[in-house]
PDB file of C-alpha atoms in Angstrom:
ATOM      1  CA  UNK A   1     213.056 161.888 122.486  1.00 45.00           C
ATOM      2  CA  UNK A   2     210.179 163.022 125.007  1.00 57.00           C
ATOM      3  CA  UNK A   3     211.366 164.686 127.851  1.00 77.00           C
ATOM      4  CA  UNK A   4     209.399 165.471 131.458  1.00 81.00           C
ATOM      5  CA  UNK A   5     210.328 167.022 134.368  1.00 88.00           C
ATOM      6  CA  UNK A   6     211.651 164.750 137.013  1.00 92.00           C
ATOM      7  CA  UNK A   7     208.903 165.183 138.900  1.00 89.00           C
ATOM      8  CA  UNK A   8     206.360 164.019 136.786  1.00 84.00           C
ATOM      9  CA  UNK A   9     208.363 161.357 136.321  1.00 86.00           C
ATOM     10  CA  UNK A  10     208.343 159.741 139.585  1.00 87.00           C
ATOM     11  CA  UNK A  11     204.627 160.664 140.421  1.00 81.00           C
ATOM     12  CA  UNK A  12     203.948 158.697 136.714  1.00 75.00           C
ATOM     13  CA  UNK A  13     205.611 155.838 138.275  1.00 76.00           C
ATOM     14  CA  UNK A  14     203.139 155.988 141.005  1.00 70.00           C
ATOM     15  CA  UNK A  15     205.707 156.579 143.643  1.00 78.00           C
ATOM     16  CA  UNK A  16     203.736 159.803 145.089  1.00 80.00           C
ATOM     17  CA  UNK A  17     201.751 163.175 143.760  1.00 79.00           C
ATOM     18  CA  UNK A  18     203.643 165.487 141.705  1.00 82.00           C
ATOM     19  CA  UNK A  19     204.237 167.762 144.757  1.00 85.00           C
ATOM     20  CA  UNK A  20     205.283 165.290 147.165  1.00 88.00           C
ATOM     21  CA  UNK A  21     207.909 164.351 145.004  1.00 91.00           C
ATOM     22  CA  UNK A  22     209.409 167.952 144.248  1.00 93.00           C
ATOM     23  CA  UNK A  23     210.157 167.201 147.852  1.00 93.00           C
ATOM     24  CA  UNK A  24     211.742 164.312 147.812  1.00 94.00           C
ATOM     25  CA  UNK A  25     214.241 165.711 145.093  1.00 95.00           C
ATOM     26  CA  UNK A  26     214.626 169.473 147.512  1.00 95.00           C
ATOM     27  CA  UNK A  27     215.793 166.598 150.302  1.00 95.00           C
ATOM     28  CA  UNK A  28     218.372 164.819 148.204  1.00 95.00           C
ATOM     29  CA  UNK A  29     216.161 161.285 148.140  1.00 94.00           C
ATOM     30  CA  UNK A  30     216.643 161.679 143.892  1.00 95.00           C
ATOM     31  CA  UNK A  31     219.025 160.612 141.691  1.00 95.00           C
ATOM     32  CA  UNK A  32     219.242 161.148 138.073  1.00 94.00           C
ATOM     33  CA  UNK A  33     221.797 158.500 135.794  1.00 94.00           C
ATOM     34  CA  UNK A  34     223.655 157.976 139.764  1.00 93.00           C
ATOM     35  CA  UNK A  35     224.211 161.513 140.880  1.00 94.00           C
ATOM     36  CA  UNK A  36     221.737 163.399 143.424  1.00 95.00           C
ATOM     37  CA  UNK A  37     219.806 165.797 141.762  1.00 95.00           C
ATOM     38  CA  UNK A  38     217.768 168.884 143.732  1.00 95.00           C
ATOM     39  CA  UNK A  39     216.951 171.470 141.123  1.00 93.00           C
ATOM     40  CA  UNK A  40     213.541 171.142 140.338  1.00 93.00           C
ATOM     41  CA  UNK A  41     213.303 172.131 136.586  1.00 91.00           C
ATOM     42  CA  UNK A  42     215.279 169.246 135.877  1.00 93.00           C
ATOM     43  CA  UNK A  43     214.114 167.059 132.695  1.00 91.00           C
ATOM     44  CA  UNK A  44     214.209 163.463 131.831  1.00 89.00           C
ATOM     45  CA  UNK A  45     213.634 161.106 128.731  1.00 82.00           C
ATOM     46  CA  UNK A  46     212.468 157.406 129.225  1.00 73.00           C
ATOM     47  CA  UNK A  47     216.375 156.722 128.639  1.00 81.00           C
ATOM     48  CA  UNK A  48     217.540 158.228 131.793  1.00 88.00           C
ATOM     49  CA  UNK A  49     217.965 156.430 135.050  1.00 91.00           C
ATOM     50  CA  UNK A  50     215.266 157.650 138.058  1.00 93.00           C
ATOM     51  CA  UNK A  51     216.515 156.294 141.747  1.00 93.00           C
ATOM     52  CA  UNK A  52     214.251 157.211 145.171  1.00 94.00           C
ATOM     53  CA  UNK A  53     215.447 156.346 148.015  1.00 93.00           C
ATOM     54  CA  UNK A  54     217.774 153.634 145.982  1.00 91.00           C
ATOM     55  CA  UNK A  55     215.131 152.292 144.751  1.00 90.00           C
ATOM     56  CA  UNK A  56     215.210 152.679 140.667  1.00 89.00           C
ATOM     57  CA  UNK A  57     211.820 153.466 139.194  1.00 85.00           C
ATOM     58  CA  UNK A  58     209.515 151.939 136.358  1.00 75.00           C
ATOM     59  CA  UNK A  59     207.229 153.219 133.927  1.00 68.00           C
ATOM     60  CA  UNK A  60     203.934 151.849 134.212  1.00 72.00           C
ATOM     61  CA  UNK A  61     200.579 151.808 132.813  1.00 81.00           C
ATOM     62  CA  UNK A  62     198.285 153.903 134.918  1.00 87.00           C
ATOM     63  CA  UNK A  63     195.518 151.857 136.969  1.00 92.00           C
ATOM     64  CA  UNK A  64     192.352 152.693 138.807  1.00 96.00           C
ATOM     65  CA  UNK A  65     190.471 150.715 141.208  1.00 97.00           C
ATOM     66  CA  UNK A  66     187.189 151.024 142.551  1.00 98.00           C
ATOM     67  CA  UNK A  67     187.212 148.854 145.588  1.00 98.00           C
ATOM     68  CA  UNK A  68     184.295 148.459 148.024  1.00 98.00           C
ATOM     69  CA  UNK A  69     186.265 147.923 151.323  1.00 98.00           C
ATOM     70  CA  UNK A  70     185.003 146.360 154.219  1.00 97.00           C
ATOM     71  CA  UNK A  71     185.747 146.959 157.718  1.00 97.00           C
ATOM     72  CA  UNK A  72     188.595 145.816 159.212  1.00 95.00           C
ATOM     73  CA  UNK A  73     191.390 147.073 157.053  1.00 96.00           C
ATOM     74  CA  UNK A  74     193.835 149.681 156.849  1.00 94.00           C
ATOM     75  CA  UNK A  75     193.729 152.262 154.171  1.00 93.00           C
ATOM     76  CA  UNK A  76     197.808 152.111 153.490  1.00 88.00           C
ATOM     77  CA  UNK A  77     200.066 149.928 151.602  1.00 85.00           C
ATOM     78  CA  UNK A  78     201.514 148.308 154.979  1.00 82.00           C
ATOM     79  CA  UNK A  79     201.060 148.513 158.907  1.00 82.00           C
ATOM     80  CA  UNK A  80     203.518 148.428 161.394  1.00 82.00           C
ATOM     81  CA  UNK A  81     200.903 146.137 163.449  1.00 85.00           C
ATOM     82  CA  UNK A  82     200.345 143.623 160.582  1.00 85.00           C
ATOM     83  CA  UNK A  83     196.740 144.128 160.250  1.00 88.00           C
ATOM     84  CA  UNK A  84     195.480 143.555 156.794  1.00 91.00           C
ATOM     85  CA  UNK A  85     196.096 146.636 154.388  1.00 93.00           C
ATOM     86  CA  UNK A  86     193.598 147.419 151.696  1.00 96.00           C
ATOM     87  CA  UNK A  87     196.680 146.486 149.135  1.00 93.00           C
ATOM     88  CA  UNK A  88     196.932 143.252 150.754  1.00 93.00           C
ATOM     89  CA  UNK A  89     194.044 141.967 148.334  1.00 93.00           C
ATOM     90  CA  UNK A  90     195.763 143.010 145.286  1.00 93.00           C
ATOM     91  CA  UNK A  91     198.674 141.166 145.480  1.00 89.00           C
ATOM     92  CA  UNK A  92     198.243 138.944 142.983  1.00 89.00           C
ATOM     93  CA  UNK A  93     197.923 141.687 140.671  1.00 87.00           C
ATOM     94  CA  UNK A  94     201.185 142.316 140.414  1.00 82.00           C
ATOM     95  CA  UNK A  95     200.941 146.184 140.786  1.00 81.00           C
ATOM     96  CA  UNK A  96     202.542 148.939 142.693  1.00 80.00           C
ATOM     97  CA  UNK A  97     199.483 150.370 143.922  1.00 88.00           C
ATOM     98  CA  UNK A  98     198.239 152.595 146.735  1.00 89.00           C
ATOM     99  CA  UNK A  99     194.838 153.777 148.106  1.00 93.00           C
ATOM    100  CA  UNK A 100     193.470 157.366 146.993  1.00 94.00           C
ATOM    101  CA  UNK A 101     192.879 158.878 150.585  1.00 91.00           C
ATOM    102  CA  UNK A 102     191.836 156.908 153.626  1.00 90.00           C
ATOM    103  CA  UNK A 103     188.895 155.212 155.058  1.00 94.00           C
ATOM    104  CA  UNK A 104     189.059 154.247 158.946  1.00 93.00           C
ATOM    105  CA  UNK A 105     189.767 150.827 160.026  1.00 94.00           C
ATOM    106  CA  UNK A 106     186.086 150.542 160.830  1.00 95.00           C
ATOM    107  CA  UNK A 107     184.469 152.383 157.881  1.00 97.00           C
ATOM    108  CA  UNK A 108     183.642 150.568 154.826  1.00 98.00           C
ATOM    109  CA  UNK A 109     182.534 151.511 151.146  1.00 98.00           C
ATOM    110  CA  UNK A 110     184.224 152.638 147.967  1.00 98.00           C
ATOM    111  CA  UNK A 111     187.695 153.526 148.343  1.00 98.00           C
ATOM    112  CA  UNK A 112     190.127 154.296 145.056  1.00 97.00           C
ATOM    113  CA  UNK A 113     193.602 153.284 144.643  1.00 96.00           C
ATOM    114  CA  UNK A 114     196.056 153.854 142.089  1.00 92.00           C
ATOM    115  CA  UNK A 115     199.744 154.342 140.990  1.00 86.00           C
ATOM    116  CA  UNK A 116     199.179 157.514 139.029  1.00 85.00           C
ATOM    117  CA  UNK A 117     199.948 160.094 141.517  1.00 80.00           C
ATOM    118  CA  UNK A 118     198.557 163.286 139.597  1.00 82.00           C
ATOM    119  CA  UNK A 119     195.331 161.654 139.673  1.00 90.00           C
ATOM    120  CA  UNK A 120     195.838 160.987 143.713  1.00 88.00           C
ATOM    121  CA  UNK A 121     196.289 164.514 143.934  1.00 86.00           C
ATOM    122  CA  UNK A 122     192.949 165.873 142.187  1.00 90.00           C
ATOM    123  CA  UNK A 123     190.872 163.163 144.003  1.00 93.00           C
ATOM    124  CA  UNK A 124     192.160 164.311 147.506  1.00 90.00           C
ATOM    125  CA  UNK A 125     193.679 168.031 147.594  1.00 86.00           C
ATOM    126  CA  UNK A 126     191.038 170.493 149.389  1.00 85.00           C
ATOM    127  CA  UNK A 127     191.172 172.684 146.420  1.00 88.00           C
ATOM    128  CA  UNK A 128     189.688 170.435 143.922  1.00 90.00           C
ATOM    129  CA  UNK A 129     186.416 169.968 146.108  1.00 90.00           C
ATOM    130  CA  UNK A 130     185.245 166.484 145.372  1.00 94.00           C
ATOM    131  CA  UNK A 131     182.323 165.091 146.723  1.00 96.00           C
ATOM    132  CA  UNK A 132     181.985 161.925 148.890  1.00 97.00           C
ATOM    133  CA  UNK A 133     178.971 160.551 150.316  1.00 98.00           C
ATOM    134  CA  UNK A 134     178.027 158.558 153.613  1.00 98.00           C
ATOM    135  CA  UNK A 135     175.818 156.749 154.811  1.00 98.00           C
ATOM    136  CA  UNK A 136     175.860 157.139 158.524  1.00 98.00           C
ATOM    137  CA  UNK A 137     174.069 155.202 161.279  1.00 97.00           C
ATOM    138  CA  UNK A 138     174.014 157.748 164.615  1.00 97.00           C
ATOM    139  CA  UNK A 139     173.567 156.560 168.139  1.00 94.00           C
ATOM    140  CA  UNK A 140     170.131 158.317 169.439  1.00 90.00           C
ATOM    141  CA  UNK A 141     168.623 161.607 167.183  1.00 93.00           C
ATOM    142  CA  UNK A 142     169.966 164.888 165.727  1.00 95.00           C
ATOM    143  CA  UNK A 143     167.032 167.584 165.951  1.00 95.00           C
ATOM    144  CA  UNK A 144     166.257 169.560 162.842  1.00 95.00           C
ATOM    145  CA  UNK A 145     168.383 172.585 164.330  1.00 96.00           C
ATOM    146  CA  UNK A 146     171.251 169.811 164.943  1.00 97.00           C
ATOM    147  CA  UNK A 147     170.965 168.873 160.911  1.00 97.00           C
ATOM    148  CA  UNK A 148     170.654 172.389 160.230  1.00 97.00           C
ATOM    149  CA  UNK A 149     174.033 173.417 161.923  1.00 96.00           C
ATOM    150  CA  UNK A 150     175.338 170.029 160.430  1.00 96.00           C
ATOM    151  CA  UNK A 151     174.693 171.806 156.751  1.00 97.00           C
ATOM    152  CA  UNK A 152     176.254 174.577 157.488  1.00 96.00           C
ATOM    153  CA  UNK A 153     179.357 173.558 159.560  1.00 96.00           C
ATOM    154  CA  UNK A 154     179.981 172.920 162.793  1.00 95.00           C
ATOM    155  CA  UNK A 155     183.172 174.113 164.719  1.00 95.00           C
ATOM    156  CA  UNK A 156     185.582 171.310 165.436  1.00 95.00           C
ATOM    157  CA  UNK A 157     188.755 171.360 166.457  1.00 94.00           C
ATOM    158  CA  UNK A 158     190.994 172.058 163.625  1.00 92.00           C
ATOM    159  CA  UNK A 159     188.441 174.658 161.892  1.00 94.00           C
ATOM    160  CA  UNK A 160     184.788 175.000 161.278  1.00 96.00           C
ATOM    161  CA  UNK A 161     183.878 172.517 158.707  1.00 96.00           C
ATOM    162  CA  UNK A 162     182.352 173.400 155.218  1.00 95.00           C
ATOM    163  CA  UNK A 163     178.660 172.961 153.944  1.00 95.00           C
ATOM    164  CA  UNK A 164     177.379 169.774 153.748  1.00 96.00           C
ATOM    165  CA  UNK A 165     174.347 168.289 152.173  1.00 97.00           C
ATOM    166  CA  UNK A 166     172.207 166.134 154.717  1.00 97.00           C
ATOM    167  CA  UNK A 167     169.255 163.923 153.883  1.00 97.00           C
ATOM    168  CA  UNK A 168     167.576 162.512 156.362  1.00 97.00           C
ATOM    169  CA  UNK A 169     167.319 158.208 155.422  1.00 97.00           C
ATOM    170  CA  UNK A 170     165.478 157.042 158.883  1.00 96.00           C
ATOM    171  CA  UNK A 171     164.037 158.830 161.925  1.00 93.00           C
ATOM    172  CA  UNK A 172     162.078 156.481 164.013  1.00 90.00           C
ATOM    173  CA  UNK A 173     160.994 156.390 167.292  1.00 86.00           C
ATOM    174  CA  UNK A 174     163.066 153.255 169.151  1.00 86.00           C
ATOM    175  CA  UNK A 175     165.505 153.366 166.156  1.00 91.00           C
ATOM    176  CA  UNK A 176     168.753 154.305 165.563  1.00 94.00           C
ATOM    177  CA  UNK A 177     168.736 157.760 163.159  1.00 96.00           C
ATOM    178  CA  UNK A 178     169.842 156.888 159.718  1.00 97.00           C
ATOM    179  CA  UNK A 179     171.289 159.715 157.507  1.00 98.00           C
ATOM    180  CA  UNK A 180     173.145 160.586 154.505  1.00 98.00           C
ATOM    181  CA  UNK A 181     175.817 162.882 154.756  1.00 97.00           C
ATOM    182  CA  UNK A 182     178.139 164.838 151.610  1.00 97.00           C
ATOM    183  CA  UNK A 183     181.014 166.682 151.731  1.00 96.00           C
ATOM    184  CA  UNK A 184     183.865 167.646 150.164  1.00 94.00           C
ATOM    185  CA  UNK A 185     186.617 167.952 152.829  1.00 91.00           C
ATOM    186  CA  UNK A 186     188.556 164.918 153.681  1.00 84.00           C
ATOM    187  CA  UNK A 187     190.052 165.107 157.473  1.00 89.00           C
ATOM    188  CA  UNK A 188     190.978 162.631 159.816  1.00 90.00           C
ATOM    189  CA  UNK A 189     187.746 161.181 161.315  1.00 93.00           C
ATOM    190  CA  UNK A 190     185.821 163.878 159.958  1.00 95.00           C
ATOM    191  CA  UNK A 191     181.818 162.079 159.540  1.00 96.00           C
ATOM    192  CA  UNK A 192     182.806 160.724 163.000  1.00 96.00           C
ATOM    193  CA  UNK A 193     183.637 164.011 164.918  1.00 97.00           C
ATOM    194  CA  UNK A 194     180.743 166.010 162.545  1.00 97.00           C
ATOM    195  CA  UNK A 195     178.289 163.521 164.642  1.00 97.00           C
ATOM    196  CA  UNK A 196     180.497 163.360 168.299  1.00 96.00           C
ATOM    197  CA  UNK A 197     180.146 167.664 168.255  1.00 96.00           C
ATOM    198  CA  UNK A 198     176.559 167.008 169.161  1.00 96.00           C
ATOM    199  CA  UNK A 199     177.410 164.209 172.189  1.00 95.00           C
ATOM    200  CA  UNK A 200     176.402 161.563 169.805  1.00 95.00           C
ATOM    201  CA  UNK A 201     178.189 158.478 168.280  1.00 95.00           C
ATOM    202  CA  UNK A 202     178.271 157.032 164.734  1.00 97.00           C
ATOM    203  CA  UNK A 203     177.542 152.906 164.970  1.00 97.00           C
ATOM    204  CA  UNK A 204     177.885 152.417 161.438  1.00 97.00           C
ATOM    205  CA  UNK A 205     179.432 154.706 158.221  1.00 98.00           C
ATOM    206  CA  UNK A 206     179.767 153.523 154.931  1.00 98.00           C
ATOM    207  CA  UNK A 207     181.014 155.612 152.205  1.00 98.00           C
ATOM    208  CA  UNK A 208     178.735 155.200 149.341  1.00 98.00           C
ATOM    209  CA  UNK A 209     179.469 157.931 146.720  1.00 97.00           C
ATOM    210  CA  UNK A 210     182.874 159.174 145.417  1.00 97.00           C
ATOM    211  CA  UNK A 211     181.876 162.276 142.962  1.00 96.00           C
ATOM    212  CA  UNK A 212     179.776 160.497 140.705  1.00 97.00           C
ATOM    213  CA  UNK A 213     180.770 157.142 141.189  1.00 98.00           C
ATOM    214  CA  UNK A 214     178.889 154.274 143.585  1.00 97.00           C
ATOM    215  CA  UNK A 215     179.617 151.211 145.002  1.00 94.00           C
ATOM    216  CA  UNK A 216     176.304 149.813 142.972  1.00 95.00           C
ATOM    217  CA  UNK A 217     177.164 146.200 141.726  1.00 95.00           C
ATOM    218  CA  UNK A 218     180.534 145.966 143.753  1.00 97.00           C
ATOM    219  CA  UNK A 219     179.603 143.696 146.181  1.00 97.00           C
ATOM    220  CA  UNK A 220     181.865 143.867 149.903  1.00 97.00           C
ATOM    221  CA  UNK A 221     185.449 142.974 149.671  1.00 97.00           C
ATOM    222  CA  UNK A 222     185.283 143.386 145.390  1.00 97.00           C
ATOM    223  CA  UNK A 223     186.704 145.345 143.003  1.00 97.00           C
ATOM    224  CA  UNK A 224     186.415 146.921 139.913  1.00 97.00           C
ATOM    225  CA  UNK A 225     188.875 148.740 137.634  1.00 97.00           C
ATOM    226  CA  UNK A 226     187.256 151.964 136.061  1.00 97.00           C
ATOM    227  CA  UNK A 227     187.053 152.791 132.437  1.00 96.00           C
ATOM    228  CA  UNK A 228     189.203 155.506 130.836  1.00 95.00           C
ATOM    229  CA  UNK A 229     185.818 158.254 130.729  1.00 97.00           C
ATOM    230  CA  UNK A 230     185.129 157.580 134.506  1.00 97.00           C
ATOM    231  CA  UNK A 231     189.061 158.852 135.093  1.00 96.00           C
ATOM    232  CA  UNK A 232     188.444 161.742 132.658  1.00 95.00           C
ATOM    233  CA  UNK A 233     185.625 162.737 134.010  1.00 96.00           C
ATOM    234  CA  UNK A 234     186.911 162.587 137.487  1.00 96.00           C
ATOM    235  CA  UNK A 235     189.661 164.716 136.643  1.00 92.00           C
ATOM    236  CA  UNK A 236     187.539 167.056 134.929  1.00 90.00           C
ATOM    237  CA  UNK A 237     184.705 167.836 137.484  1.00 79.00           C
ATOM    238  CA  UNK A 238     188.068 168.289 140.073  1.00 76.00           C
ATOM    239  CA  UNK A 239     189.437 170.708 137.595  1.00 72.00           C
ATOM    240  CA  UNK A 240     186.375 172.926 137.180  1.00 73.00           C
ATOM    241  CA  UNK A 241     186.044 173.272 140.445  1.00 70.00           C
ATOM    242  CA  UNK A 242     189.407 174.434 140.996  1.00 63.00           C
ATOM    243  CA  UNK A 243     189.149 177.610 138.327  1.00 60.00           C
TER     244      UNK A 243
END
């Protein structure tokens, strides 16, 4: 019989990443065949009983979504204000599933969600680097020194951010700016504050690139589910970077 550690098993189940859930099991929120378990080397075979949080878990086949989200819904599997959740549209699916990251209420583009939460992890930890793209409408002009300093980092308030690549879309006169903006980091706001450290405002952002992937032929408020060598090959570019 094929055993795996117990916390491999609940991130499988697409309950949380692999280190999340070593967590869960330090706090006491995992029990193994009824009886709380917290040593972490702990192994299990499909036969044994997983329970987080009471809740027993399920072995499932691993899904990923490509989703171009719109505005006007939370990235999260529920809100405490009822506004409509990204998850919301997959109801009918009939799948435990949960977004990869975040996108603000008010940004729109591709957005991944899964229930495989070692895949989770290499699309969003810092150490695995991977690239997503904007599109970003700015209220008034950056000057070239401006884009410069927005390539190399700028200092915000939780840390200078890293490199970016900037291309320059639209820069006419009586028009809003128009640029495209990569990076690899993925805090709160961060495409939003990037533009606000130089006293101007973003009017639109739309995240069109995630690593290699684009929201080409995904029209607003679709979805797509992607192919077994788009996962491995997300997985891999995170993992070279990482070495």
């Amino acid at each position: 019989m094929t055993q795996v550690r117990l916390n491999k098993k609940i991130a499988d189940a697409g309950i949380t990443s692999r280190r999340k859930a070593e967590q869960l099991i330090l706090d006491g929120k995992v029990k193994l065949n009824g009886k709380v378990v917290k040593e972490l080397a702990t192994f299990v075979g499909n036969k044994d009983k997983v329970e987080v949080n009471g809740i027993q878990i399920e072995n499932e086949e691993p899904v990923y979504i490509l989703y171009h989200k719109p505005t006007g819904e939370i990235s999260s599997v529920e809100d405490d204000k009822d506004r409509k959740t990204v998850v919301d549209n997959f109801n009918n699916l009939g799948l435990r599933i949960y977004p990869v990251g975040r996108l603000d209420y008010d940004t729109s583009g591709i957005l991944l969600l899964t229930n495989d939460g070692d895949f989770t992890n290499y699309m969003t930890h810092p150490r695995y680097e991977v690239t997503k793209t904007y599109r970003v409408r700015v209220d008034g002009h950056l000057t070239e020194k401006q884009l410069a300093e927005l390539a190399t980092g700028v200092l915000l308030e939780d840390g200078k951010t890293a490199p970016a690549e900037v291309e320059v879309i639209r820069d006419a006169e009586n028009k809003d700016m128009i640029i495209q903006l990569s990076i690899h980091e993925g805090r709160n706001r961060q495409v939003r504050r990037m533009i606000e450290y130089f006293g101007n405002e973003v009017k639109k952002l739309k995240r069109i690139g995630f690593d290699f992937l684009t929201i080409e032929g995904v029209p607003t408020g679709e979805y797509r589910f992607l192919t077994p060598h788009e996962v491995k090959k997300l997985i891999g570019h995170s993992k070279q970077v990482s070495k």
